[in-house]
Coordinates of C-alpha atoms and ligand atoms in Angstrom, one line a residue:
X1 CA -38.0 -29.7 -1.3
X2 CA -36.9 -27.3 -3.9
X3 CA -39.9 -25.0 -3.4
X4 CA -39.3 -25.1 0.4
X5 CA -35.7 -24.2 -0.1
X6 CA -36.8 -21.3 -2.4
X7 CA -39.1 -20.2 0.3
X8 CA -36.3 -20.2 2.8
X9 CA -34.2 -18.2 0.4
X10 CA -37.0 -15.9 -0.2
X11 CA -37.3 -15.5 3.6
X12 CA -33.6 -14.7 4.0
X13 CA -33.8 -12.4 1.0
X14 CA -36.7 -10.7 2.7
X15 CA -34.6 -10.4 5.8
X16 CA -31.7 -8.8 4.0
X17 CA -33.3 -6.8 1.3
X18 CA -36.5 -5.3 2.6
X19 CA -35.8 -1.8 1.5
X20 CA -36.6 1.6 2.7
X21 CA -39.5 2.8 0.8
X22 CA -39.0 6.5 1.3
X23 CA -39.4 7.2 -2.4
X24 CA -43.1 7.9 -2.9
X25 CA -44.9 5.6 -5.3
X26 CA -45.7 8.6 -7.5
X27 CA -46.0 8.0 -11.2
X28 CA -43.0 9.3 -12.9
X29 CA -42.0 9.1 -16.5
X30 CA -38.2 8.8 -15.7
X31 CA -37.0 5.3 -16.0
X32 CA -34.4 6.0 -13.4
X33 CA -36.9 7.1 -10.7
X34 CA -39.1 4.1 -11.5
X35 CA -36.2 1.7 -11.3
X36 CA -35.1 3.2 -8.0
X37 CA -38.6 2.9 -6.6
X38 CA -38.8 -0.7 -7.8
X39 CA -35.4 -1.4 -6.2
X40 CA -36.7 -0.1 -2.9
X41 CA -39.8 -2.2 -2.8
X42 CA -38.7 -5.2 -4.9
X43 CA -38.7 -7.7 -2.0
X44 CA -42.0 -6.6 -0.5
X45 CA -43.7 -6.0 -3.9
X46 CA -42.2 -8.3 -6.5
X47 CA -45.2 -7.8 -8.7
X48 CA -44.4 -4.1 -9.2
X49 CA -40.9 -5.0 -10.3
X50 CA -42.2 -7.7 -12.6
X51 CA -44.6 -5.3 -14.3
X52 CA -42.0 -2.5 -14.6
X53 CA -39.5 -4.9 -16.2
X54 CA -42.0 -5.9 -18.8
X55 CA -42.9 -2.3 -19.5
X56 CA -39.2 -1.4 -19.8
X57 CA -38.6 -4.3 -22.3
X58 CA -41.7 -3.3 -24.4
X59 CA -40.9 0.4 -24.4
X60 CA -39.5 2.2 -27.4
X61 CA -38.1 5.0 -25.4
X62 CA -34.3 5.0 -25.5
X63 CA -32.6 4.7 -22.1
X64 CA -29.5 6.4 -20.9
X65 CA -26.5 4.1 -20.2
X66 CA -27.1 4.5 -16.5
X67 CA -30.8 3.4 -16.9
X68 CA -29.7 0.5 -19.0
X69 CA -27.2 -0.5 -16.2
X70 CA -29.9 -0.2 -13.5
X71 CA -32.4 -2.3 -15.7
X72 CA -29.8 -5.1 -16.1
X73 CA -29.3 -5.1 -12.3
X74 CA -33.1 -5.4 -11.7
X75 CA -33.4 -8.2 -14.3
X76 CA -30.6 -10.1 -12.6
X77 CA -32.3 -9.6 -9.2
X78 CA -35.6 -10.9 -10.6
X79 CA -33.8 -14.0 -11.9
X80 CA -32.3 -14.6 -8.4
X81 CA -35.7 -14.1 -6.9
X82 CA -37.0 -16.8 -9.1
X83 CA -34.3 -19.1 -8.0
X84 CA -32.1 -18.9 -11.2
X85 CA -29.0 -18.3 -9.1
X86 CA -26.3 -19.2 -11.5
X87 CA -27.6 -16.9 -14.3
X88 CA -28.3 -14.1 -11.9
X89 CA -24.8 -14.4 -10.2
X90 CA -23.1 -14.3 -13.6
X91 CA -25.0 -11.1 -14.5
X92 CA -24.3 -9.5 -11.1
X93 CA -20.6 -10.3 -11.6
X94 CA -20.5 -8.6 -15.0
X95 CA -22.3 -5.5 -13.5
X96 CA -20.1 -5.5 -10.4
X97 CA -17.0 -5.2 -12.7
X98 CA -18.5 -2.3 -14.5
X99 CA -17.7 0.7 -12.3
X100 CA -19.2 3.5 -14.5
X101 CA -22.0 4.2 -12.0
X102 CA -20.5 3.9 -8.5
X103 CA -23.7 4.2 -6.5
X104 CA -25.7 1.6 -8.4
X105 CA -22.5 -0.5 -8.5
X106 CA -22.5 -0.6 -4.7
X107 CA -26.1 -1.9 -4.7
X108 CA -25.0 -4.6 -7.2
X109 CA -22.0 -5.6 -5.1
X110 CA -24.2 -5.8 -2.0
X111 CA -26.8 -7.9 -3.8
X112 CA -24.1 -10.2 -5.2
X113 CA -22.6 -10.7 -1.7
X114 CA -26.1 -11.5 -0.5
X115 CA -26.6 -14.0 -3.3
X116 CA -23.3 -15.7 -2.4
X117 CA -24.4 -16.0 1.2
X118 CA -27.7 -17.5 0.2
X119 CA -26.0 -20.0 -2.1
X120 CA -23.3 -20.8 0.6
X121 CA -20.5 -19.5 -1.6
X122 CA -18.7 -17.9 1.3
X123 CA -15.3 -17.6 -0.3
X124 CA -16.7 -15.7 -3.2
X125 CA -18.7 -13.5 -0.8
X126 CA -15.6 -12.7 1.2
X127 CA -13.4 -12.1 -1.9
X128 CA -15.9 -9.4 -2.8
X129 CA -16.5 -8.2 0.7
X130 CA -12.9 -7.7 2.0
X131 CA -11.8 -5.2 -0.6
X132 CA -15.2 -3.5 -0.6
X133 CA -14.9 -3.1 3.2
X134 CA -11.4 -1.7 3.0
X135 CA -12.5 0.8 0.3
X136 CA -15.5 1.9 2.3
X137 CA -13.3 2.4 5.4
X138 CA -11.4 5.0 3.5
X139 CA -14.5 6.9 2.5
X140 CA -16.9 9.1 4.5
X141 CA -20.1 7.4 5.4
X142 CA -22.6 7.9 2.6
X143 CA -26.3 7.0 2.1
X144 CA -25.4 4.6 -0.7
X145 CA -23.0 2.7 1.7
X146 CA -25.8 1.9 4.0
X147 CA -27.0 -1.3 2.3
X148 CA -23.5 -2.5 1.9
X149 CA -22.7 -2.1 5.6
X150 CA -25.8 -4.1 6.5
X151 CA -24.9 -7.0 4.1
X152 CA -21.4 -7.0 5.4
X153 CA -22.6 -7.1 9.0
X154 CA -24.7 -10.1 8.1
X155 CA -21.8 -11.8 6.3
X156 CA -19.5 -11.4 9.3
X157 CA -22.0 -12.6 11.8
X158 CA -22.5 -15.7 9.6
X159 CA -18.9 -16.7 10.3
X160 CA -19.0 -15.7 14.0
X161 CA -17.0 -12.5 13.6
X162 CA -19.4 -10.7 15.8
X163 CA -17.1 -7.8 16.6
X164 CA -16.7 -6.9 12.9
X165 CA -20.4 -7.5 12.4
X166 CA -21.3 -5.2 15.4
X167 CA -19.1 -2.4 14.1
X168 CA -20.6 -2.6 10.6
X169 CA -24.2 -2.7 11.9
X170 CA -23.4 0.1 14.3
X171 CA -22.3 2.3 11.4
X172 CA -25.6 1.9 9.6
X173 CA -27.6 2.1 12.8
X174 CA -26.0 5.4 13.9
X175 CA -26.3 6.9 10.4
X176 CA -30.1 6.7 10.7
X177 CA -30.6 7.0 6.9
X178 CA -34.2 5.9 7.3
X179 CA -36.5 4.2 9.9
X180 CA -36.3 1.0 7.9
X181 CA -32.5 1.1 7.8
X182 CA -32.4 1.7 11.5
X183 CA -34.7 -1.2 12.1
X184 CA -32.7 -3.7 10.0
X185 CA -29.3 -2.6 11.2
X186 CA -30.6 -2.5 14.8
X187 CA -31.7 -6.1 14.5
X188 CA -28.2 -7.1 13.2
X189 CA -26.6 -5.1 16.0
X190 CA -28.7 -6.7 18.7
X191 CA -27.8 -10.1 17.4
X192 CA -24.0 -9.3 17.3
X193 CA -24.1 -7.8 20.8
X194 CA -25.8 -10.9 22.1
X195 CA -23.1 -13.1 20.8
X196 CA -20.4 -10.7 22.2
X197 CA -22.2 -11.0 25.7
X198 CA -22.7 -7.2 25.5
X199 CA -26.4 -7.0 25.1
X200 CA -27.0 -6.5 28.8
X201 CA -25.7 -2.9 28.3
X202 CA -27.9 -2.3 25.3
X203 CA -31.3 -3.6 26.3
X204 CA -32.9 -0.2 25.8
X205 CA -31.4 0.0 22.3
X206 CA -32.8 -3.5 21.5
X207 CA -36.3 -2.5 22.8
X208 CA -36.1 0.7 20.8
X209 CA -35.3 -1.4 17.7
X210 CA -38.3 -3.7 18.3
X211 CA -40.6 -0.7 18.7
X212 CA -39.2 1.0 15.6
X213 CA -39.6 -2.2 13.5
X214 CA -43.1 -2.8 14.9
X215 CA -44.1 0.7 14.1
X216 CA -43.0 0.2 10.5
X217 CA -44.8 -3.2 10.3
X218 CA -41.5 -4.9 9.8
X219 CA -42.6 -8.0 11.7
X220 CA -39.7 -10.2 10.6
X221 CA -37.0 -7.8 12.0
X222 CA -39.1 -7.0 15.1
X223 CA -39.5 -10.6 16.0
X224 CA -36.0 -11.6 15.2
X225 CA -34.9 -8.9 17.6
X226 CA -37.4 -10.1 20.2
X227 CA -36.1 -13.7 19.8
X228 CA -32.5 -12.4 20.5
X229 CA -33.6 -10.4 23.5
X230 CA -35.6 -13.3 24.9
X231 CA -32.6 -15.6 24.4
X232 CA -30.6 -13.1 26.5
X233 CA -33.3 -13.1 29.2
X234 CA -33.3 -17.0 29.2
X235 CA -29.5 -17.0 29.7
X236 CA -29.9 -14.6 32.6
X237 CA -32.8 -16.8 34.0
X238 CA -35.1 -13.9 33.7
X239 CA -37.9 -16.2 32.6
X240 CA -40.8 -13.9 33.1
X241 CA -39.4 -11.3 30.8
X242 CA -38.5 -13.9 28.2
X243 CA -42.0 -15.4 28.5
X244 CA -43.7 -12.0 28.1
X245 CA -41.8 -11.1 25.0
X246 CA -42.0 -14.5 23.3
X247 CA -45.6 -15.2 24.0
X248 CA -46.8 -11.7 23.1
X249 CA -45.1 -11.8 19.7
X250 CA -45.6 -15.5 19.0
X251 CA -48.6 -15.1 16.7
X252 CA -46.9 -12.2 14.9
X253 CA -43.8 -14.4 14.3
X254 CA -45.9 -17.3 13.0
X255 CA -47.8 -15.0 10.7
X256 CA -44.6 -14.0 8.8
X257 CA -44.3 -17.6 7.5
X258 CA -40.6 -17.2 7.8
X259 CA -39.5 -20.7 8.8
X260 CA -36.2 -19.8 10.3
X261 CA -37.9 -17.3 12.7
X262 CA -40.7 -19.7 13.6
X263 CA -38.2 -22.5 14.2
X264 CA -36.2 -20.1 16.5
X265 CA -39.4 -19.1 18.5
X266 CA -40.3 -22.8 19.0
X267 CA -36.8 -23.5 20.3
X268 CA -36.8 -20.6 22.6
X269 CA -40.2 -21.4 24.0
X270 CA -39.1 -25.0 24.5
X271 CA -36.0 -23.7 26.3
X272 CA -38.3 -21.4 28.4
X273 CA -40.6 -24.2 29.5
X274 CA -37.7 -26.6 30.1
X275 CA -36.2 -24.0 32.4
X276 CA -39.5 -23.5 34.1
X277 CA -39.7 -27.3 34.5
X278 CA -42.8 -27.7 32.4
X279 CA -41.6 -30.6 30.3
X280 CA -44.8 -31.2 28.4
X281 CA -45.0 -27.7 27.1
X282 CA -41.3 -27.7 26.4
X283 CA -41.6 -30.9 24.4
X284 CA -44.5 -29.6 22.4
X285 CA -42.5 -26.5 21.2
X286 CA -39.4 -28.4 20.6
X287 CA -41.2 -31.0 18.5
X288 CA -42.7 -28.2 16.5
X289 CA -39.3 -26.8 16.0
X290 CA -37.9 -30.1 14.9
X291 CA -40.8 -30.8 12.5
X292 CA -40.1 -27.5 10.9
X293 CA -36.4 -28.1 10.7
X294 CA -36.8 -31.6 9.2
X295 CA -39.0 -30.3 6.4
X296 CA -36.4 -27.6 5.7
X297 CA -32.7 -27.6 5.2
X298 CA -31.6 -26.4 8.6
X299 CA -28.6 -28.7 8.9
X300 CA -25.8 -26.9 10.6
X301 CA -28.1 -24.3 12.0
X302 CA -27.2 -23.4 15.6
X303 CA -30.8 -23.4 17.0
X304 CA -31.5 -26.9 15.7
X305 CA -28.4 -28.2 17.4
X306 CA -29.6 -26.6 20.7
X307 CA -33.1 -28.1 20.1
X308 CA -31.7 -31.6 20.1
X309 CA -29.6 -30.9 23.2
X310 CA -32.7 -29.6 25.0
X311 CA -34.6 -32.7 23.9
X312 CA -31.9 -34.9 25.3
X313 CA -31.9 -33.0 28.6
X314 CA -35.7 -33.2 28.6
X315 CA -35.7 -36.9 28.0
X316 CA -33.2 -37.6 30.8
X317 CA -35.3 -35.3 33.1
X318 CA -38.2 -37.5 32.3
X319 CA -35.9 -40.6 32.9
X320 CA -36.3 -41.7 29.3
X321 CA -32.5 -42.4 28.9
X322 CA -32.8 -44.3 25.6
X323 CA -34.5 -41.4 24.0
X324 CA -32.0 -39.0 25.6
X325 CA -29.1 -40.9 24.0
X326 CA -30.8 -40.8 20.6
X327 CA -31.3 -37.1 20.9
X328 CA -27.7 -36.7 22.1
X329 CA -26.6 -38.5 18.9
X330 CA -28.7 -36.1 16.8
X331 CA -27.2 -33.3 18.8
X332 CA -23.7 -34.6 18.2
X333 CA -24.4 -34.9 14.4
X334 CA -25.8 -31.3 14.4
X335 CA -22.9 -30.1 16.4
X336 CA -20.4 -31.5 13.9
X337 CA -22.4 -30.1 11.0
X338 CA -22.5 -26.7 12.7
X339 CA -18.8 -26.6 13.4
X340 CA -18.0 -27.9 9.9
X341 CA -20.2 -25.2 8.4
X342 CA -18.6 -22.5 10.6
X343 CA -15.1 -23.8 9.9
X344 CA -15.8 -23.8 6.2
X345 CA -17.1 -20.2 6.3
X346 CA -14.2 -19.1 8.6
X347 CA -11.7 -20.7 6.2
X348 CA -13.3 -18.9 3.3
X349 CA -13.1 -15.6 5.2
X350 CA -9.5 -16.4 6.2
X351 CA -8.5 -17.3 2.6
X352 CA -10.2 -14.1 1.2
X353 CA -8.5 -12.0 3.9
X354 CA -5.1 -13.5 3.4
X355 CA -5.5 -13.3 -0.3
X356 CA -6.3 -9.6 -0.1
X357 CA -3.4 -9.0 2.3
X358 CA -1.2 -10.8 -0.1
X359 CA -2.4 -8.6 -2.9
X360 CA -1.9 -5.5 -0.7
X361 CA 1.6 -6.7 0.2
X362 CA 2.3 -7.4 -3.5
X363 CA 1.1 -3.9 -4.4
X364 CA 3.1 -2.4 -1.5
X365 CA 6.1 -4.4 -2.7
X366 CA 5.6 -3.2 -6.2
X367 CA 5.2 0.3 -4.9
X368 CA 8.5 -0.1 -3.0
X369 CA 10.1 -1.5 -6.1
X370 CA 8.8 1.5 -8.1
X371 CA 10.0 3.8 -5.3
X372 CA 13.4 2.1 -5.5
X373 CA 13.5 2.4 -9.2
X374 CA 12.5 6.0 -9.0
X375 CA 15.2 6.7 -6.4
X376 CA 17.7 4.8 -8.5
X377 CA 16.7 6.9 -11.5
X378 CA 17.0 10.1 -9.4
X379 CA 20.4 9.0 -8.2
X380 CA 21.4 8.3 -11.8
X381 CA 20.0 11.6 -12.9
X382 CA 21.9 13.4 -10.0
X383 CA 25.1 11.5 -11.0
X384 CA 24.7 12.4 -14.6
X385 CA 24.0 16.0 -13.5
X386 CA 27.1 16.0 -11.3
X387 CA 29.2 14.4 -14.1
X388 CA 27.9 17.1 -16.4
X389 CA 28.6 19.8 -13.8
X390 CA 32.1 18.3 -13.3
X391 CA 32.7 18.2 -17.0
X392 CA 31.4 21.8 -17.3
X393 CA 33.7 22.9 -14.5
X394 CA 36.6 21.0 -16.0
X395 CA 35.9 22.5 -19.5
X396 CA 35.6 25.9 -17.9
X397 CA 38.9 25.4 -16.1
X398 CA 40.4 24.2 -19.4
X399 CA 39.1 27.3 -21.2
X400 CA 40.3 29.6 -18.3
X401 CA 43.7 27.8 -18.5
X402 CA 43.7 28.1 -22.3
X403 CA 42.9 31.8 -22.0
X404 CA 45.5 32.2 -19.4
X405 CA 48.0 30.3 -21.4
X406 CA 47.1 32.3 -24.5
X407 CA 47.3 35.5 -22.6
X408 CA 50.6 34.4 -21.1
X409 CA 51.9 33.4 -24.5
X410 CA 50.6 36.6 -26.0
X411 CA 52.0 38.5 -23.1
X412 CA 55.3 36.9 -23.6
X413 CA 55.1 37.5 -27.3
X414 CA 54.1 41.1 -26.7
X415 CA 56.8 41.6 -24.1
X416 CA 59.4 40.0 -26.3
X417 CA 58.1 42.2 -29.2
X418 CA 58.3 45.3 -27.1
X419 CA 61.7 44.3 -25.9
X420 CA 63.0 43.8 -29.4
X421 CA 61.2 46.3 -31.5
X422 CA 60.8 50.0 -31.6
X423 CA 57.4 51.0 -30.4
X424 CA 56.9 53.8 -32.8
X425 CA 58.0 52.3 -36.1
X426 CA 57.7 48.6 -35.4
X427 CA 61.2 47.7 -36.7
X428 CA 64.0 46.3 -34.5
X429 CA 65.5 48.5 -31.8
X430 CA 69.2 48.9 -31.4
X431 CA 69.6 45.9 -29.2
X432 CA 67.7 43.5 -31.4
X433 CA 69.2 44.9 -34.6
X434 CA 72.7 44.2 -33.2
X435 CA 71.7 40.7 -32.2
X436 CA 70.2 39.9 -35.6
X437 CA 72.9 41.7 -37.6
X438 CA 75.7 39.8 -35.7
X439 CA 74.0 36.5 -36.4
X440 CA 73.5 37.3 -40.0
X441 CA 77.1 38.5 -40.4
X442 CA 78.4 35.3 -38.9
X443 CA 76.3 33.3 -41.4
X444 CA 77.7 35.5 -44.3
X445 CA 81.2 35.1 -43.0
X446 CA 80.8 31.4 -42.7
X447 CA 79.4 31.1 -46.2
X448 CA 81.9 33.6 -47.7
X449 CA 79.1 36.0 -48.7
X450 CA 79.5 39.8 -48.7
X451 CA 77.3 41.8 -46.4
X452 CA 76.4 45.4 -46.9
X453 CA 75.5 48.0 -44.2
X454 CA 73.5 51.2 -44.7
X455 CA 73.3 53.8 -42.0
X456 CA 71.1 56.9 -42.4
X457 CA 70.0 59.9 -40.4
X458 CA 67.2 62.4 -41.2
X459 CA 68.3 65.8 -42.0
X460 CA 67.4 68.7 -39.7
X461 CA 64.8 66.6 -37.9
X462 CA 65.1 68.8 -34.9
X463 CA 63.7 71.7 -37.0
X464 CA 60.7 69.5 -38.0
X465 CA 60.0 68.7 -34.4
X466 CA 60.4 72.3 -33.3
X467 CA 58.4 73.7 -36.1
X468 CA 55.5 71.3 -36.5
X469 CA 55.5 69.5 -33.2
X470 CA 56.6 66.2 -31.9
X471 CA 53.6 64.3 -33.3
X472 CA 54.6 65.4 -36.8
X473 CA 58.1 64.2 -36.0
X474 CA 56.7 60.8 -35.0
X475 CA 54.6 60.7 -38.2
X476 CA 57.8 61.4 -40.2
X477 CA 59.6 58.6 -38.5
X478 CA 56.8 56.1 -39.3
X479 CA 56.6 57.3 -43.0
X480 CA 60.3 56.9 -43.4
X481 CA 60.4 53.3 -42.1
X482 CA 57.4 52.4 -44.3
X483 CA 58.8 53.8 -47.5
X484 CA 62.3 52.1 -47.0
X485 CA 60.8 48.8 -45.9
X486 CA 59.1 48.4 -49.3
X487 CA 62.5 47.9 -51.0
X488 CA 64.0 45.4 -48.6
X489 CA 64.4 41.6 -48.9
X490 CA 63.2 39.2 -46.3
X491 CA 66.6 38.5 -44.9
X492 CA 67.6 42.2 -44.6
X493 CA 67.9 43.5 -41.1
X494 CA 66.3 46.9 -40.5
X495 CA 66.7 48.7 -37.2
X496 CA 66.3 52.1 -35.5
X497 CA 69.4 52.7 -33.6
X498 CA 68.1 55.8 -31.8
X499 CA 66.4 59.1 -32.5
X500 CA 66.2 59.7 -36.2
X501 CA 69.1 57.3 -37.0
X502 CA 68.5 53.9 -38.9
X503 CA 70.6 51.0 -40.0
X504 CA 70.2 48.2 -42.6
X505 CA 72.3 45.1 -42.7
X506 CA 72.1 43.4 -46.2
X507 CA 73.4 39.8 -46.2
X508 CA 74.8 38.4 -49.5
X509 CA 74.9 42.0 -50.9
X510 CA 77.8 43.7 -52.6
X511 CA 78.6 47.3 -52.1
X512 CA 77.1 48.4 -55.5
X513 CA 73.7 46.8 -54.6
X514 CA 73.9 48.4 -51.1
X515 CA 74.6 51.8 -52.7
X516 CA 71.7 51.3 -55.0
X517 CA 69.3 50.4 -52.2
X518 CA 70.5 53.4 -50.2
X519 CA 69.9 55.6 -53.2
X520 CA 66.4 54.2 -53.6
X521 CA 65.6 54.8 -49.9
X522 CA 66.9 58.3 -50.0
X523 CA 64.8 59.0 -53.1
X524 CA 61.7 57.5 -51.5
X525 CA 62.1 59.6 -48.4
X526 CA 62.4 62.7 -50.4
X527 CA 59.2 61.6 -52.2
X528 CA 57.2 61.3 -49.0
X529 CA 54.1 63.6 -49.3
X530 CA 54.5 65.6 -46.0
X531 CA 51.3 67.4 -46.8
X532 CA 49.5 64.4 -45.3
X533 CA 50.8 65.3 -41.9
X534 CA 49.0 68.7 -42.1
X535 CA 52.2 70.5 -42.9
X536 CA 54.4 70.9 -45.9
X537 CA 58.1 70.7 -45.5
X538 CA 61.3 69.2 -47.0
X539 CA 62.2 65.8 -45.8
X540 CA 65.5 64.2 -46.6
X541 CA 68.1 61.9 -45.1
X542 CA 71.9 61.4 -45.4
X543 CA 73.2 57.9 -46.0
X544 CA 76.5 56.2 -45.3
X545 CA 77.2 52.8 -46.9
X546 CA 79.9 50.2 -46.4
X547 CA 80.4 46.4 -46.9
X548 CA 82.2 43.5 -45.3
X549 CA 84.6 43.6 -48.3
X550 CA 86.0 46.9 -46.9
X551 CA 85.0 46.9 -43.2
X552 CA 85.1 43.2 -42.4
X553 CA 82.4 41.2 -40.6
X554 CA 82.5 42.9 -37.2
X555 CA 79.3 44.8 -36.7
X556 CA 80.9 47.5 -34.6
X557 CA 83.4 48.2 -37.3
X558 CA 80.8 48.1 -40.1
X559 CA 78.6 50.6 -38.2
X560 CA 81.5 52.8 -37.4
X561 CA 82.6 52.9 -41.0
X562 CA 79.1 53.5 -42.3
X563 CA 78.8 56.3 -39.7
X564 CA 81.9 57.9 -41.1
X565 CA 80.5 57.7 -44.6
X566 CA 77.2 59.2 -43.3
X567 CA 79.1 62.0 -41.7
X568 CA 80.6 62.8 -45.0
X569 CA 77.1 62.9 -46.6
X570 CA 76.0 65.4 -43.9
X571 CA 79.1 67.3 -44.5
X572 CA 78.6 67.1 -48.2
X573 CA 75.3 69.0 -48.0
X574 CA 72.9 66.2 -46.7
X575 CA 70.3 64.4 -48.8
X576 CA 73.0 62.2 -50.4
X577 CA 74.6 58.7 -50.2
X578 CA 78.3 58.2 -49.4
X579 CA 80.2 55.0 -49.5
X580 CA 82.9 54.4 -47.0
X581 CA 86.1 55.0 -48.9
X582 CA 88.4 53.6 -46.2
X583 CA 90.1 56.9 -45.4
Ligands
GTP1 N1 59.5 63.5 -32.8 C1 60.5 62.8 -32.4 N2 61.7 63.4 -32.3 C2 62.8 62.7 -31.8 C3 62.7 61.3 -31.5 N3 63.9 60.9 -31.1 C4 64.8 61.9 -31.2 N4 64.1 63.0 -31.7 C5 64.6 64.4 -31.9 O1 65.5 64.3 -33.0 C6 66.2 65.5 -33.0 C7 67.6 65.3 -33.4 O2 68.3 66.5 -33.6 P1 69.7 66.6 -34.0 O3 70.6 65.5 -33.4 O4 70.1 68.0 -33.7 O5 69.8 66.4 -35.6 P2 69.2 67.2 -36.8 O6 68.3 68.3 -36.3 O7 68.5 66.1 -37.6 O8 70.3 67.7 -37.5 P3 71.3 67.0 -38.5 O9 71.3 65.5 -38.1 O10 72.6 67.6 -38.3 O11 70.7 67.2 -39.8 C8 66.1 66.0 -31.5 O12 65.4 67.3 -31.5 C9 65.4 65.0 -30.8 O13 64.6 65.5 -29.8 C10 61.5 60.7 -31.6 O14 61.3 59.5 -31.3 N5 60.4 61.5 -32.0

């Protein structure tokens, strides 16, 4: 039984994996070319593969990683071919996960799907096929896809998804990669179109496929296509056409030793003769079909189910109702087995598809999550940017405000300074001097302290202006203020009352001290080096001094008395200090 099963598997393998042998069998030293060649002819010439693998394992020549990968694939294939499915599938799986060499990887995946089909592991087959199909859909059709499309077409036809199977077979058929490829995919396409009830529109195509396969000597594919075409003719009650095709190719079909094909021929011939009401002939073919099926594991195969149904009809036609009931029971059992098989395969396909959809949805969901996170991050970044911008604007405003405030303050200060001080010399002007002096006098009066007042006026200042220019006059005024200032205390109030006239209020200062300071100032003015102005001239001033002891604490009075004393100094010949005598 095992050997028969292996033969069946070999047959199906042959069906699926007969390869294009376009590569010439020329001797080449490259492992890669030899491996490719062996891969092309491996199912039709297993001996060549076997010898090449021995040669490769004995060889000392180092292989590239790609050659090593290819070799492992061929070794796994040989194991599968010898019926060591478990070991072979394990190796194919490892190689399928290794994506370094995409084109060879596609061959590996196709072969692995094929191995799953042959070992009835449909869920595993679909788990591999679904993502593979989706990824191929996104790519442009390529030569290396051809084998994958054919295997996928076969897989989908096995679960009754003939539309998908037809579309996949069509891709390979239209690509016309090679005559062999067109023959194999044409057979798959014919089969799928038959189940879709569309073969009637593609009869020429089917006949073309038969011709192509026959020309190549591909008897298995030629006869499989003939059996499908004949089945169509039988359905359409075109018995002569069916008879012609079936009988003409019968010997060729039997010569393939491919049990599935022979079984199918016998069933179709039984159906033909049953329809032509030739029960004996029909019975003979159906019997041959059943004998073959009973020695093989054809349980759940659609044709066997139909064979029993035909047998039942045949028996009732011949009025052997007992036999008819027995065959109906067989038919029933096969029907159940068939639907169970189909249901199992469809469930496997459904599970793999939903699993992939779930994975796709999970990925889409994760992508959405990532998108959301990215958007959130962007929003956060924008918010941070806005906050920074706002902070920047706020800081800028603060700086502007601070600058404005500073300028305002400075402006006020400058304005106040300008309002209170003499622009040329920097000391208090008359207005500010009066204010400060009055304040100081009040303080002195309150504390019972004596206050002194000095008033002085430059001598013949007009002449300096007239003789040396106004700028020299200005220079003189500045030098005078500078030299007198050196001798004053911090509380002393110094002011320019106008023109070349100056006043000093000295709080807590008796008349002798005030006289002394006036004398020092007079002396220091006389000492000013006028040469520095660019001109040399005599510079002096006349001083009038008084104190609160003699003039009281009224500023007006103090200034008036000091002015009187200064007038005396002018009168007395200038460049001198006079104290207000009270007269
Ligand atoms: N360069 C300059 N001259 C000024 C300024 N203010 C007033 N003067 C001048 O000061 C001179 C004052 O002259 P006078 O009042 O005749 O007094 P004087 O020439 O000093 O004569 P006596 O006081 O009698 O010694 C005028 O010529 C004014 O134009 C000033 O800010 N700069």
